[in-house]
């Protein structure tokens, strides 16, 4: 019912050409209904833009964490590359990156199995597997950290995943923010 209401609301706005403001804490709702989103934190605007732009290019750690589930990994930036556990992620060259500690955020659907020639970012043992229709949620243990992975159900079935199996994983995308940027958002 709620999904139908979102579609109906979006259609009405486009058909009538009216502007409206929807205040919500439901990120999925905001991403689905909006032409433009304003993400706020304690009354301060953190980022504005289209749903696609904000989701794909979050400007800071707060926006990254606010728009869906992420797991954080503390690494280090050196010479424009974020390093974690022997894994290297080349950073966007349009920014000047200082050599420092930095946190990389990865969303559950942005993990994949490492190819044989790739250095995995993490090796982790499967703790739980939970199939939910078209998606399969996999919880793996990386040291003491729980890491969440979401796969298409058909991919999970093809991979023959079982609890206890170790996976070598690499991210498809890492959102990196330096410690300077993170201090501002700690509560």
Coordinates of C-alpha atoms in Angstrom, one line a residue:
X1 CA 0.0 0.0 0.0
X2 CA 2.8 2.4 0.9
X3 CA 4.7 1.7 -2.3
X4 CA 1.6 2.3 -4.3
X5 CA 1.0 5.6 -2.5
X6 CA 4.6 6.7 -3.3
X7 CA 4.0 6.0 -7.0
X8 CA 0.7 7.8 -6.9
X9 CA 2.2 10.8 -5.2
X10 CA 5.1 11.0 -7.7
X11 CA 2.7 10.7 -10.7
X12 CA 0.4 13.5 -9.3
X13 CA 3.3 15.9 -8.9
X14 CA 4.5 15.3 -12.4
X15 CA 1.1 15.4 -14.0
X16 CA 0.0 18.6 -12.2
X17 CA 3.4 20.3 -12.3
X18 CA 3.1 21.2 -8.6
X19 CA 6.0 21.7 -6.1
X20 CA 5.7 20.1 -2.7
X21 CA 7.9 19.4 0.2
X22 CA 7.9 16.0 1.9
X23 CA 9.7 15.7 5.2
X24 CA 10.6 12.1 6.0
X25 CA 13.2 10.0 7.8
X26 CA 12.5 7.1 5.5
X27 CA 15.4 7.1 3.1
X28 CA 13.8 4.7 0.6
X29 CA 10.7 7.0 0.4
X30 CA 12.9 10.1 -0.2
X31 CA 14.9 8.4 -2.9
X32 CA 11.9 7.0 -4.6
X33 CA 9.5 10.1 -4.6
X34 CA 11.9 13.1 -4.9
X35 CA 13.2 15.0 -7.8
X36 CA 15.6 16.8 -5.4
X37 CA 16.6 15.8 -1.9
X38 CA 18.0 18.0 0.9
X39 CA 19.8 16.0 3.6
X40 CA 19.9 17.8 6.9
X41 CA 21.7 17.1 10.1
X42 CA 20.7 19.0 13.3
X43 CA 19.2 21.8 11.1
X44 CA 22.3 22.1 8.8
X45 CA 22.1 21.2 5.1
X46 CA 24.6 18.5 4.4
X47 CA 23.9 17.9 0.7
X48 CA 21.3 18.7 -1.9
X49 CA 20.8 17.1 -5.3
X50 CA 18.9 14.4 -7.2
X51 CA 18.4 11.0 -5.5
X52 CA 20.9 9.5 -7.9
X53 CA 23.6 12.1 -7.3
X54 CA 23.3 12.0 -3.5
X55 CA 23.3 8.2 -3.4
X56 CA 26.2 7.7 -5.8
X57 CA 28.3 10.7 -4.7
X58 CA 27.7 11.4 -1.1
X59 CA 29.7 14.4 0.0
X60 CA 30.4 13.3 3.6
X61 CA 30.2 10.5 6.0
X62 CA 26.9 11.6 7.5
X63 CA 25.1 11.5 4.1
X64 CA 26.7 8.1 3.3
X65 CA 25.5 6.6 6.6
X66 CA 22.1 8.3 6.4
X67 CA 21.2 6.9 3.0
X68 CA 21.2 3.2 3.8
X69 CA 23.2 0.6 5.5
X70 CA 27.0 0.7 5.4
X71 CA 29.9 -1.0 7.0
X72 CA 32.9 1.1 7.9
X73 CA 36.6 0.2 7.7
X74 CA 39.4 2.3 9.0
X75 CA 42.3 2.5 6.6
X76 CA 44.9 4.9 5.5
X77 CA 45.3 7.3 2.5
X78 CA 48.8 7.3 0.9
X79 CA 49.6 8.9 -2.4
X80 CA 45.9 9.2 -3.5
X81 CA 45.1 5.5 -2.6
X82 CA 43.1 4.3 0.3
X83 CA 44.7 1.2 1.9
X84 CA 43.1 -1.4 4.1
X85 CA 44.5 -4.8 5.0
X86 CA 46.7 -5.0 1.9
X87 CA 43.9 -3.9 -0.4
X88 CA 44.2 -0.7 -2.4
X89 CA 41.4 1.6 -3.7
X90 CA 42.4 4.4 -6.0
X91 CA 40.7 7.7 -5.0
X92 CA 39.2 10.3 -7.2
X93 CA 42.0 12.5 -8.6
X94 CA 39.9 15.6 -8.7
X95 CA 40.5 16.0 -4.9
X96 CA 43.8 16.6 -3.1
X97 CA 44.1 13.8 -0.6
X98 CA 46.2 14.2 2.5
X99 CA 48.1 11.2 3.8
X100 CA 46.1 10.3 6.9
X101 CA 43.8 7.8 8.5
X102 CA 40.5 7.5 6.6
X103 CA 37.3 5.5 6.9
X104 CA 36.0 3.6 3.9
X105 CA 32.2 2.9 3.7
X106 CA 30.8 0.0 1.8
X107 CA 27.1 -0.8 1.2
X108 CA 25.9 -4.4 1.4
X109 CA 25.1 -4.7 -2.3
X110 CA 28.5 -3.3 -3.3
X111 CA 30.5 -6.4 -2.4
X112 CA 31.6 -9.2 -4.8
X113 CA 33.8 -12.3 -4.6
X114 CA 37.4 -11.5 -5.4
X115 CA 38.7 -13.0 -8.7
X116 CA 41.7 -15.3 -8.4
X117 CA 44.1 -12.6 -9.5
X118 CA 42.7 -9.9 -7.1
X119 CA 43.8 -9.1 -3.6
X120 CA 40.7 -9.3 -1.4
X121 CA 39.9 -6.5 0.9
X122 CA 38.6 -8.9 3.5
X123 CA 38.4 -12.6 4.1
X124 CA 35.4 -13.4 6.2
X125 CA 33.5 -16.5 7.3
X126 CA 29.8 -16.7 6.6
X127 CA 27.8 -16.5 9.9
X128 CA 24.2 -16.4 8.6
X129 CA 22.4 -16.6 5.3
X130 CA 18.9 -15.2 5.0
X131 CA 17.0 -15.5 1.7
X132 CA 14.3 -12.8 1.3
X133 CA 12.6 -13.3 -2.1
X134 CA 14.8 -11.9 -4.9
X135 CA 17.6 -11.0 -2.4
X136 CA 19.8 -13.0 -0.1
X137 CA 21.4 -11.3 2.9
X138 CA 24.7 -12.7 4.1
X139 CA 26.3 -11.9 7.4
X140 CA 30.0 -12.5 7.5
X141 CA 32.5 -12.2 10.4
X142 CA 35.7 -10.2 9.7
X143 CA 37.7 -10.4 12.9
X144 CA 35.3 -9.0 15.4
X145 CA 33.3 -7.0 12.9
X146 CA 30.1 -8.1 11.3
X147 CA 29.9 -7.3 7.6
X148 CA 26.6 -7.3 5.7
X149 CA 26.4 -8.5 2.1
X150 CA 23.3 -8.4 -0.1
X151 CA 23.3 -10.6 -3.2
X152 CA 20.7 -11.3 -5.9
X153 CA 19.0 -14.6 -4.9
X154 CA 20.2 -16.2 -8.2
X155 CA 23.8 -15.2 -7.5
X156 CA 23.6 -16.6 -4.0
X157 CA 22.2 -19.9 -5.3
X158 CA 24.9 -20.2 -8.0
X159 CA 27.6 -19.6 -5.4
X160 CA 26.3 -22.4 -3.2
X161 CA 26.9 -20.4 0.0
X162 CA 26.9 -22.2 3.3
X163 CA 27.5 -21.1 6.9
X164 CA 31.2 -21.5 7.9
X165 CA 32.5 -21.0 4.4
X166 CA 35.2 -18.3 4.0
X167 CA 34.7 -15.7 1.3
X168 CA 37.4 -13.5 -0.2
X169 CA 35.6 -10.2 -0.9
X170 CA 36.3 -7.0 -2.8
X171 CA 34.1 -3.9 -3.0
X172 CA 32.6 -2.6 -6.2
X173 CA 32.6 0.9 -4.6
X174 CA 34.2 2.5 -1.5
X175 CA 33.2 5.9 -0.1
X176 CA 36.2 7.3 1.6
X177 CA 36.3 10.2 4.1
X178 CA 39.3 11.4 6.1
X179 CA 39.3 11.6 9.9
X180 CA 39.0 15.4 9.7
X181 CA 35.6 15.0 7.9
X182 CA 34.4 12.4 10.4
X183 CA 35.0 14.4 13.6
X184 CA 32.4 16.9 12.6
X185 CA 29.7 14.2 12.5
X186 CA 30.5 12.3 15.7
X187 CA 27.7 12.6 18.3

